[in-house]
Amino acid sequence: MSASTRHTTTGAPTTRLNREQRKAIVAGSIGNAVEWIDWALYATLAPVFAGQFFGSSDPAVNLLSTLAIFAVGFVMRPIGGAVLGAYADRRGRKKGLTLTISLMAGAAIVIALTPTYGAIGLLAPVILLVARLVQGFSAGGEFGSSSSFLVESAAANRRAFAGSWQQVSVGSGVLVASGTSYILTKVLGDADMASFGWRIAFMVGGLIGLVGLWLRQSIAETDSFETARSAGLTREKNPLTGMIKDHPKAALRVVGITIAGTLLYYIWMSYMPGYASTTTKVELSDALLANTIAVAYFLVLLPFVGLLSDKVGRKPTLFGFAFGFLLFAYPAFQMLENATFGTLLLVELIGVTLLTGYSANCAVIMSEQFPPEVRATGIGLPYAAAVAVFGGTAPYITTWMASHGYRDQTWIYVAAAALVGCIVYGTMPETKDKEFV
């Protein structure tokens, strides 16, 4: 069976995935999960290794410096979205995905091996910065390429279900990163974890990347890309130029769709353990456990919300996410004021339940905005730009607010993002029944 017949989504609508489509989704999802393990480890372990790379005697200053590099890494994501997205639109989803995972895993190994500030001085944070920039470049290209691959591999009436596995795999990466950090913290203790335990986590994450690389080399190209290439569409115009000139409204819509989703995702999924451990009496190990449980629950729920989107549409499920957070923002941060493990877990579970309305839809709704010859670029660049501005700065802003006496106002920041989501999702066109090539 040829690659072009394996992933076809054309013809009469169907709600069943064939064997080759299921295989493509599984392989694509596992490879994507490996990619995001390496990305999530940084945010999860920032409170642990901050003192290793910066020379301040104040832990809060070290953490803010480490989170500043976390935010700066996001600057490279739009560049990666443009360069690697165009590469995937020109050369294929498979080649694009192979390149992104190689870059991400290599940078994780570099972080694991970088000497401390005490050993090499300012060179330590410089190496950390460069490695994180490479990871940001990789992550910028990953989302557009993996979203295009998964949605293009789906049956016609299962696009949201297939696309939800992009976020299942992202969440799986976060889960493995959080779970690994929790286990190492429990086994090694705080002192050993700060000394060398965090290095073990980054090294394991980097080496697992070899598994993801092998999986991505084994997948077939999608029918959508093969059809576009056969028609000469991938050579007619530079994908970046084509997106800007021919699809500007779609690109802006991707930015609007992303704002609320990325900001709330990074606060709940990546930064909540560190936030809780530094602003409440909950121990970091317990905060990581609560995060691990919440992420596991989130992963189970995502495909079902994808099926719901395939049935009722993208707009209702997206709007439910944003409106829910608009209502939940204030009580959530009030509950965290004197949080226990149980309170923190409840806040995380409610938040990730609402997040599924965005995460189950983001890959499919963005893919449905563009034709295949500009799809990876059209998703990757505007998405990465929005993530850089809103997602990458969220942990830093919330930490700064807490350390400068504005912790009680954090909920306003969250609610404002949710309100923007309500406006965007309420006014955008429905794309569930849109013809998809």
Tab-separated table of C-alpha atoms in Angstrom:
chain	number	residue	atom	x	y	z
A	1	MET	CA	0.000	0.000	0.000
A	2	SER	CA	1.450	3.354	-0.969
A	3	ALA	CA	2.008	6.228	1.437
A	4	SER	CA	-0.554	8.287	-0.439
A	5	THR	CA	-3.326	5.781	0.229
A	6	ARG	CA	-2.537	5.207	3.859
A	7	HIS	CA	-3.593	8.528	5.302
A	8	THR	CA	-6.261	9.697	2.909
A	9	THR	CA	-8.983	11.955	4.283
A	10	THR	CA	-10.757	12.614	1.010
A	11	GLY	CA	-13.889	10.977	-0.377
A	12	ALA	CA	-17.092	10.163	1.491
A	13	PRO	CA	-17.088	11.188	5.161
A	14	THR	CA	-16.332	8.371	7.547
A	15	THR	CA	-16.144	8.060	11.323
A	16	ARG	CA	-13.826	5.051	11.305
A	17	LEU	CA	-10.041	5.094	11.314
A	18	ASN	CA	-8.421	2.351	9.261
A	19	ARG	CA	-5.390	0.391	10.434
A	20	GLU	CA	-2.821	2.588	8.715
A	21	GLN	CA	-4.423	5.763	10.047
A	22	ARG	CA	-4.346	4.380	13.597
A	23	LYS	CA	-0.701	3.392	13.163
A	24	ALA	CA	0.199	6.877	11.927
A	25	ILE	CA	-1.555	8.557	14.856
A	26	VAL	CA	0.127	6.271	17.404
A	27	ALA	CA	3.600	6.767	15.922
A	28	GLY	CA	3.112	10.515	15.575
A	29	SER	CA	1.824	10.846	19.129
A	30	ILE	CA	4.654	8.878	20.751
A	31	GLY	CA	7.282	10.871	18.893
A	32	ASN	CA	5.595	14.109	19.904
A	33	ALA	CA	5.459	13.018	23.564
A	34	VAL	CA	9.206	12.410	23.580
A	35	GLU	CA	9.789	15.878	22.134
A	36	TRP	CA	7.771	17.535	24.899
A	37	ILE	CA	9.370	15.607	27.763
A	38	ASP	CA	12.560	17.547	27.090
A	39	TRP	CA	10.694	20.857	26.788
A	40	ALA	CA	8.659	20.387	29.992
A	41	LEU	CA	11.590	19.328	32.184
A	42	TYR	CA	12.925	22.870	32.246
A	43	ALA	CA	9.769	24.438	33.683
A	44	THR	CA	9.193	21.547	36.091
A	45	LEU	CA	12.722	21.560	37.534
A	46	ALA	CA	13.450	25.316	37.390
A	47	PRO	CA	13.080	25.766	41.183
A	48	VAL	CA	15.561	22.890	41.696
A	49	PHE	CA	18.476	23.816	39.416
A	50	ALA	CA	18.164	27.623	39.476
A	51	GLY	CA	20.980	27.951	42.021
A	52	GLN	CA	23.321	25.861	39.858
A	53	PHE	CA	23.424	28.403	37.033
A	54	PHE	CA	23.207	31.744	38.832
A	55	GLY	CA	25.357	33.127	41.642
A	56	SER	CA	22.841	35.031	43.783
A	57	SER	CA	22.392	34.095	47.438
A	58	ASP	CA	18.659	34.859	47.112
A	59	PRO	CA	16.730	31.787	45.828
A	60	ALA	CA	13.944	34.018	44.485
A	61	VAL	CA	16.421	35.957	42.307
A	62	ASN	CA	17.911	32.712	40.970
A	63	LEU	CA	14.445	31.362	40.153
A	64	LEU	CA	13.428	34.564	38.381
A	65	SER	CA	16.669	34.474	36.358
A	66	THR	CA	16.011	30.869	35.362
A	67	LEU	CA	12.430	31.693	34.401
A	68	ALA	CA	13.673	34.656	32.367
A	69	ILE	CA	15.656	32.175	30.243
A	70	PHE	CA	12.481	30.062	30.086
A	71	ALA	CA	10.718	33.106	28.619
A	72	VAL	CA	13.599	34.000	26.285
A	73	GLY	CA	13.496	30.463	24.886
A	74	PHE	CA	10.046	31.294	23.604
A	75	VAL	CA	11.499	34.087	21.456
A	76	MET	CA	12.904	31.397	19.172
A	77	ARG	CA	9.569	29.657	18.763
A	78	PRO	CA	8.180	31.998	16.067
A	79	ILE	CA	11.486	31.679	14.192
A	80	GLY	CA	11.276	27.901	14.464
A	81	GLY	CA	7.635	28.021	13.404
A	82	ALA	CA	8.557	29.959	10.273
A	83	VAL	CA	11.768	28.126	9.307
A	84	LEU	CA	10.864	24.569	10.317
A	85	GLY	CA	7.219	25.011	9.300
A	86	ALA	CA	8.318	26.051	5.815
A	87	TYR	CA	10.694	23.076	5.738
A	88	ALA	CA	7.806	20.700	6.575
A	89	ASP	CA	5.591	22.325	3.925
A	90	ARG	CA	8.330	22.012	1.315
A	91	ARG	CA	9.990	18.706	2.239
A	92	GLY	CA	7.221	16.866	4.089
A	93	ARG	CA	5.829	16.353	7.572
A	94	LYS	CA	8.086	13.355	8.206
A	95	LYS	CA	11.344	15.199	7.521
A	96	GLY	CA	10.187	18.191	9.546
A	97	LEU	CA	9.337	16.048	12.563
A	98	THR	CA	12.641	14.172	12.364
A	99	LEU	CA	14.599	17.421	12.450
A	100	THR	CA	12.696	18.939	15.382
A	101	ILE	CA	13.188	15.967	17.691
A	102	SER	CA	16.911	15.797	16.922
A	103	LEU	CA	17.353	19.435	17.949
A	104	MET	CA	15.277	19.121	21.127
A	105	ALA	CA	16.979	15.979	22.418
A	106	GLY	CA	20.482	17.275	21.665
A	107	ALA	CA	19.835	20.473	23.628
A	108	ALA	CA	18.525	18.485	26.630
A	109	ILE	CA	21.764	16.492	26.764
A	110	VAL	CA	23.776	19.734	26.627
A	111	ILE	CA	21.827	21.116	29.619
A	112	ALA	CA	22.442	17.898	31.544
A	113	LEU	CA	26.206	18.167	30.992
A	114	THR	CA	26.689	21.908	31.531
A	115	PRO	CA	28.963	22.728	34.526
A	116	THR	CA	27.672	24.927	37.343
A	117	TYR	CA	28.131	28.664	37.858
A	118	GLY	CA	30.647	27.876	40.575
A	119	ALA	CA	32.756	25.896	38.105
A	120	ILE	CA	32.734	28.078	34.977
A	121	GLY	CA	31.094	31.337	36.042
A	122	LEU	CA	29.010	33.300	33.553
A	123	LEU	CA	29.599	30.684	30.867
A	124	ALA	CA	27.121	28.392	32.675
A	125	PRO	CA	24.020	30.584	32.166
A	126	VAL	CA	25.226	31.412	28.625
A	127	ILE	CA	25.291	27.705	27.683
A	128	LEU	CA	21.903	27.236	29.350
A	129	LEU	CA	20.543	30.150	27.321
A	130	VAL	CA	21.863	28.794	24.004
A	131	ALA	CA	20.495	25.311	24.700
A	132	ARG	CA	17.110	26.737	25.590
A	133	LEU	CA	17.092	28.834	22.402
A	134	VAL	CA	17.678	25.670	20.368
A	135	GLN	CA	14.816	23.970	22.211
A	136	GLY	CA	12.597	26.966	21.526
A	137	PHE	CA	13.485	26.814	17.828
A	138	SER	CA	12.615	23.104	17.783
A	139	ALA	CA	9.346	23.554	19.696
A	140	GLY	CA	8.312	26.317	17.296
A	141	GLY	CA	8.473	23.921	14.366
A	142	GLU	CA	7.078	20.932	16.227
A	143	PHE	CA	3.526	22.103	16.782
A	144	GLY	CA	2.731	23.005	13.182
A	145	SER	CA	4.342	19.872	11.753
A	146	SER	CA	2.843	17.422	14.252
A	147	SER	CA	-0.618	19.011	14.115
A	148	SER	CA	-0.608	18.873	10.324
A	149	PHE	CA	0.558	15.274	10.331
A	150	LEU	CA	-2.045	14.009	12.811
A	151	VAL	CA	-5.052	15.858	11.370
A	152	GLU	CA	-4.082	14.925	7.812
A	153	SER	CA	-3.856	11.281	8.929
A	154	ALA	CA	-7.479	11.184	10.170
A	155	ALA	CA	-10.767	9.960	8.813
A	156	ALA	CA	-12.950	12.828	7.592
A	157	ASN	CA	-15.256	12.975	10.634
A	158	ARG	CA	-12.546	12.187	13.173
A	159	ARG	CA	-10.245	15.152	12.659
A	160	ALA	CA	-10.669	16.593	16.162
A	161	PHE	CA	-10.217	13.145	17.711
A	162	ALA	CA	-6.971	12.650	15.768
A	163	GLY	CA	-5.836	16.198	16.501
A	164	SER	CA	-6.516	15.732	20.223
A	165	TRP	CA	-3.707	13.182	20.296
A	166	GLN	CA	-1.284	16.010	19.548
A	167	GLN	CA	-2.155	17.407	22.954
A	168	VAL	CA	-2.395	13.947	24.521
A	169	SER	CA	1.220	13.470	23.505
A	170	VAL	CA	2.192	16.945	24.733
A	171	GLY	CA	0.474	16.194	28.040
A	172	SER	CA	2.191	12.818	28.179
A	173	GLY	CA	5.512	14.611	27.885
A	174	VAL	CA	4.526	16.913	30.751
A	175	LEU	CA	3.340	13.895	32.754
A	176	VAL	CA	6.594	12.002	32.285
A	177	ALA	CA	8.611	15.116	33.131
A	178	SER	CA	6.533	15.784	36.247
A	179	GLY	CA	6.497	12.115	37.293
A	180	THR	CA	10.239	11.717	36.766
A	181	SER	CA	10.899	14.848	38.805
A	182	TYR	CA	8.621	13.607	41.586
A	183	ILE	CA	10.302	10.188	41.760
A	184	LEU	CA	13.811	11.655	41.749
A	185	THR	CA	12.837	14.180	44.436
A	186	LYS	CA	11.462	11.419	46.670
A	187	VAL	CA	14.384	9.035	46.095
A	188	LEU	CA	17.290	11.493	46.236
A	189	GLY	CA	16.061	14.174	48.605
A	190	ASP	CA	16.357	17.922	48.185
A	191	ALA	CA	20.144	18.223	48.498
A	192	ASP	CA	21.043	15.491	45.988
A	193	MET	CA	18.263	16.603	43.659
A	194	ALA	CA	19.691	20.129	43.571
A	195	SER	CA	23.241	18.789	43.195
A	196	PHE	CA	22.891	16.173	40.449
A	197	GLY	CA	19.380	14.695	40.336
A	198	TRP	CA	18.084	17.269	37.873
A	199	ARG	CA	20.931	16.296	35.509
A	200	ILE	CA	19.708	12.700	35.477
A	201	ALA	CA	16.251	13.876	34.403
A	202	PHE	CA	17.607	15.937	31.487
A	203	MET	CA	19.970	13.164	30.358
A	204	VAL	CA	17.200	10.550	30.370
A	205	GLY	CA	14.948	12.931	28.465
A	206	GLY	CA	17.618	13.507	25.851
A	207	LEU	CA	18.378	9.816	25.383
A	208	ILE	CA	14.687	8.959	25.040
A	209	GLY	CA	14.764	11.321	22.071
A	210	LEU	CA	16.589	8.584	20.167
A	211	VAL	CA	13.463	6.434	20.462
A	212	GLY	CA	11.330	9.252	19.119
A	213	LEU	CA	13.761	9.760	16.256
A	214	TRP	CA	13.477	6.100	15.265
A	215	LEU	CA	9.677	6.228	15.386
A	216	ARG	CA	9.514	9.309	13.207
A	217	GLN	CA	11.772	7.777	10.607
A	218	SER	CA	9.377	4.811	10.369
A	219	ILE	CA	6.199	6.773	9.548
A	220	ALA	CA	4.834	7.366	6.028
A	221	GLU	CA	4.101	10.785	4.569
A	222	THR	CA	0.496	12.026	4.602
A	223	ASP	CA	-1.809	11.933	1.591
A	224	SER	CA	-2.481	15.678	1.871
A	225	PHE	CA	1.183	16.563	1.473
A	226	GLU	CA	1.779	13.987	-1.271
A	227	THR	CA	-1.181	15.343	-3.250
A	228	ALA	CA	0.040	18.931	-2.881
A	229	ARG	CA	3.551	17.917	-3.922
A	230	SER	CA	2.286	15.942	-6.929
A	231	ALA	CA	0.311	19.003	-8.057
A	232	GLY	CA	3.406	21.178	-7.746
A	233	LEU	CA	1.830	23.336	-5.019
A	234	THR	CA	4.778	22.901	-2.634
A	235	ARG	CA	7.121	24.504	-5.190
A	236	GLU	CA	4.944	27.343	-6.500
A	237	LYS	CA	5.459	29.775	-3.658
A	238	ASN	CA	7.463	30.061	-0.436
A	239	PRO	CA	5.143	28.803	2.359
A	240	LEU	CA	5.831	31.842	4.537
A	241	THR	CA	5.040	34.248	1.700
A	242	GLY	CA	1.961	32.229	0.795
A	243	MET	CA	0.649	32.333	4.359
A	244	ILE	CA	1.165	36.086	4.763
A	245	LYS	CA	-0.145	37.066	1.334
A	246	ASP	CA	-2.982	34.586	0.816
A	247	HIS	CA	-4.141	33.701	4.355
A	248	PRO	CA	-3.602	36.723	6.662
A	249	LYS	CA	-7.000	36.455	8.380
A	250	ALA	CA	-6.474	32.764	9.105
A	251	ALA	CA	-3.045	33.505	10.596
A	252	LEU	CA	-4.484	36.216	12.860
A	253	ARG	CA	-7.254	33.850	13.883
A	254	VAL	CA	-4.654	31.300	15.010
A	255	VAL	CA	-3.104	33.973	17.241
A	256	GLY	CA	-6.496	34.781	18.758
A	257	ILE	CA	-7.324	31.120	19.323
A	258	THR	CA	-3.987	30.599	21.086
A	259	ILE	CA	-3.924	33.505	23.569
A	260	ALA	CA	-6.162	32.130	26.296
A	261	GLY	CA	-5.195	28.525	25.697
A	262	THR	CA	-1.437	28.932	25.969
A	263	LEU	CA	-1.461	31.267	28.963
A	264	LEU	CA	-3.779	29.069	31.011
A	265	TYR	CA	-2.079	25.869	29.841
A	266	TYR	CA	1.354	26.959	31.035
A	267	ILE	CA	0.063	28.195	34.374
A	268	TRP	CA	-1.902	25.019	35.140
A	269	MET	CA	0.204	22.349	33.489
A	270	SER	CA	3.833	23.454	33.857
A	271	TYR	CA	4.158	26.163	36.456
A	272	MET	CA	1.538	25.334	39.089
A	273	PRO	CA	3.828	23.006	41.141
A	274	GLY	CA	6.554	25.644	41.450
A	275	TYR	CA	4.022	28.403	42.099
A	276	ALA	CA	2.298	26.405	44.832
A	277	SER	CA	5.549	25.357	46.524
A	278	THR	CA	6.925	28.919	46.642
A	279	THR	CA	3.730	30.765	47.610
A	280	THR	CA	1.954	28.225	49.868
A	281	LYS	CA	2.905	25.647	52.492
A	282	VAL	CA	2.608	22.733	50.083
A	283	GLU	CA	5.948	20.896	49.642
A	284	LEU	CA	7.372	20.731	46.108
A	285	SER	CA	7.170	16.917	46.046
A	286	ASP	CA	3.475	17.039	46.992
A	287	ALA	CA	2.814	19.788	44.450
A	288	LEU	CA	4.478	17.644	41.762
A	289	LEU	CA	2.329	14.678	42.785
A	290	ALA	CA	-0.857	16.755	42.487
A	291	ASN	CA	0.303	17.959	39.075
A	292	THR	CA	1.053	14.406	37.948
A	293	ILE	CA	-2.411	13.170	38.945
A	294	ALA	CA	-4.112	16.120	37.235
A	295	VAL	CA	-2.150	15.674	34.004
A	296	ALA	CA	-2.934	11.934	33.913
A	297	TYR	CA	-6.643	12.708	34.251
A	298	PHE	CA	-6.335	15.390	31.557
A	299	LEU	CA	-4.827	12.891	29.109
A	300	VAL	CA	-7.641	10.404	29.595
A	301	LEU	CA	-10.290	13.067	29.037
A	302	LEU	CA	-8.802	14.700	25.918
A	303	PRO	CA	-9.810	12.174	23.201
A	304	PHE	CA	-13.390	12.135	24.486
A	305	VAL	CA	-13.597	15.917	24.196
A	306	GLY	CA	-12.147	15.520	20.693
A	307	LEU	CA	-15.008	13.155	19.855
A	308	LEU	CA	-17.427	15.699	21.329
A	309	SER	CA	-15.955	18.403	19.077
A	310	ASP	CA	-16.382	16.142	16.045
A	311	LYS	CA	-20.045	15.808	16.989
A	312	VAL	CA	-21.115	19.295	18.184
A	313	GLY	CA	-18.422	21.535	16.689
A	314	ARG	CA	-15.272	23.462	17.553
A	315	LYS	CA	-16.940	26.656	18.787
A	316	PRO	CA	-19.073	25.225	21.623
A	317	THR	CA	-16.203	23.271	23.177
A	318	LEU	CA	-13.728	26.154	22.853
A	319	PHE	CA	-16.170	28.677	24.296
A	320	GLY	CA	-16.926	26.360	27.219
A	321	PHE	CA	-13.211	26.326	28.080
A	322	ALA	CA	-12.845	30.120	28.062
A	323	PHE	CA	-16.105	30.933	29.840
A	324	GLY	CA	-15.389	28.306	32.483
A	325	PHE	CA	-12.033	29.887	33.311
A	326	LEU	CA	-13.612	33.329	33.381
A	327	LEU	CA	-15.845	32.072	36.195
A	328	PHE	CA	-13.170	29.948	37.914
A	329	ALA	CA	-10.225	32.375	37.964
A	330	TYR	CA	-11.086	34.178	41.211
A	331	PRO	CA	-12.155	31.165	43.321
A	332	ALA	CA	-9.145	29.163	42.090
A	333	PHE	CA	-6.558	31.586	43.435
A	334	GLN	CA	-8.553	32.180	46.607
A	335	MET	CA	-8.442	28.438	47.253
A	336	LEU	CA	-4.641	28.474	46.784
A	337	GLU	CA	-4.143	31.100	49.494
A	338	ASN	CA	-4.021	28.480	52.272
A	339	ALA	CA	-3.717	25.424	50.100
A	340	THR	CA	-3.293	21.875	51.280
A	341	PHE	CA	-2.458	18.972	48.991
A	342	GLY	CA	-6.175	18.244	48.559
A	343	THR	CA	-7.036	21.854	47.760
A	344	LEU	CA	-4.239	22.140	45.222
A	345	LEU	CA	-5.301	18.888	43.564
A	346	LEU	CA	-8.908	20.090	43.319
A	347	VAL	CA	-7.829	23.380	41.704
A	348	GLU	CA	-5.653	21.511	39.232
A	349	LEU	CA	-8.396	18.997	38.343
A	350	ILE	CA	-11.013	21.676	37.695
A	351	GLY	CA	-8.539	23.683	35.634
A	352	VAL	CA	-7.413	20.803	33.421
A	353	THR	CA	-11.036	19.751	32.866
A	354	LEU	CA	-11.723	23.184	31.423
A	355	LEU	CA	-8.454	23.104	29.468
A	356	THR	CA	-9.579	20.072	27.472
A	357	GLY	CA	-12.010	22.332	25.590
A	358	TYR	CA	-9.020	24.166	24.130
A	359	SER	CA	-6.449	21.386	23.941
A	360	ALA	CA	-8.705	18.880	22.178
A	361	ASN	CA	-9.466	21.482	19.500
A	362	CYS	CA	-6.319	23.519	18.914
A	363	ALA	CA	-4.617	21.210	16.392
A	364	VAL	CA	-7.730	20.619	14.320
A	365	ILE	CA	-9.120	24.156	14.340
A	366	MET	CA	-5.763	25.573	13.246
A	367	SER	CA	-5.251	22.886	10.578
A	368	GLU	CA	-8.680	23.645	9.163
A	369	GLN	CA	-7.660	27.251	8.482
A	370	PHE	CA	-5.072	26.466	5.771
A	371	PRO	CA	-4.449	24.376	2.610
A	372	PRO	CA	-1.685	21.721	2.839
A	373	GLU	CA	1.019	23.676	1.011
A	374	VAL	CA	1.141	26.308	3.804
A	375	ARG	CA	-0.439	24.375	6.668
A	376	ALA	CA	2.590	23.680	8.881
A	377	THR	CA	3.838	27.261	8.470
A	378	GLY	CA	0.342	28.733	8.883
A	379	ILE	CA	-0.093	26.883	12.158
A	380	GLY	CA	3.490	27.086	13.394
A	381	LEU	CA	4.426	30.760	13.043
A	382	PRO	CA	1.325	32.556	14.417
A	383	TYR	CA	0.850	29.899	17.102
A	384	ALA	CA	4.472	30.194	18.206
A	385	ALA	CA	4.292	33.991	18.207
A	386	ALA	CA	1.254	33.923	20.487
A	387	VAL	CA	2.867	31.311	22.735
A	388	ALA	CA	6.049	33.403	22.985
A	389	VAL	CA	4.177	36.536	24.026
A	390	PHE	CA	1.527	34.999	26.290
A	391	GLY	CA	2.618	31.485	27.288
A	392	GLY	CA	6.342	32.035	27.697
A	393	THR	CA	5.921	35.064	29.947
A	394	ALA	CA	3.106	33.645	32.117
A	395	PRO	CA	5.320	31.885	34.720
A	396	TYR	CA	7.608	34.903	35.038
A	397	ILE	CA	4.724	37.364	35.398
A	398	THR	CA	2.890	35.296	38.021
A	399	THR	CA	6.124	34.771	40.002
A	400	TRP	CA	6.943	38.476	39.812
A	401	MET	CA	3.441	39.388	40.963
A	402	ALA	CA	3.670	37.016	43.938
A	403	SER	CA	7.139	38.243	44.982
A	404	HIS	CA	6.134	41.931	44.752
A	405	GLY	CA	2.958	41.764	46.787
A	406	TYR	CA	0.454	41.345	43.941
A	407	ARG	CA	-0.386	37.698	44.478
A	408	ASP	CA	-4.009	38.553	45.238
A	409	GLN	CA	-4.368	40.061	41.746
A	410	THR	CA	-3.090	37.047	39.797
A	411	TRP	CA	-6.642	35.924	39.120
A	412	ILE	CA	-7.284	39.145	37.134
A	413	TYR	CA	-4.459	38.205	34.753
A	414	VAL	CA	-6.022	34.773	34.238
A	415	ALA	CA	-9.561	36.136	33.845
A	416	ALA	CA	-8.451	38.705	31.262
A	417	ALA	CA	-7.002	35.943	29.077
A	418	ALA	CA	-10.209	33.933	29.432
A	419	LEU	CA	-12.285	36.955	28.404
A	420	VAL	CA	-10.227	37.355	25.233
A	421	GLY	CA	-10.902	33.681	24.516
A	422	CYS	CA	-14.646	34.157	24.943
A	423	ILE	CA	-14.634	36.983	22.392
A	424	VAL	CA	-12.499	35.122	19.828
A	425	TYR	CA	-14.300	31.783	20.085
A	426	GLY	CA	-17.709	33.403	20.091
A	427	THR	CA	-17.103	35.305	16.844
A	428	MET	CA	-15.006	32.914	14.729
A	429	PRO	CA	-16.576	30.709	12.002
A	430	GLU	CA	-17.308	27.032	12.643
A	431	THR	CA	-15.041	24.693	10.646
A	432	LYS	CA	-16.250	21.216	11.641
A	433	ASP	CA	-17.958	20.605	8.295
A	434	LYS	CA	-15.462	22.555	6.191
A	435	GLU	CA	-14.018	20.672	3.211
A	436	PHE	CA	-10.544	19.506	4.198
A	437	VAL	CA	-7.790	18.536	1.763
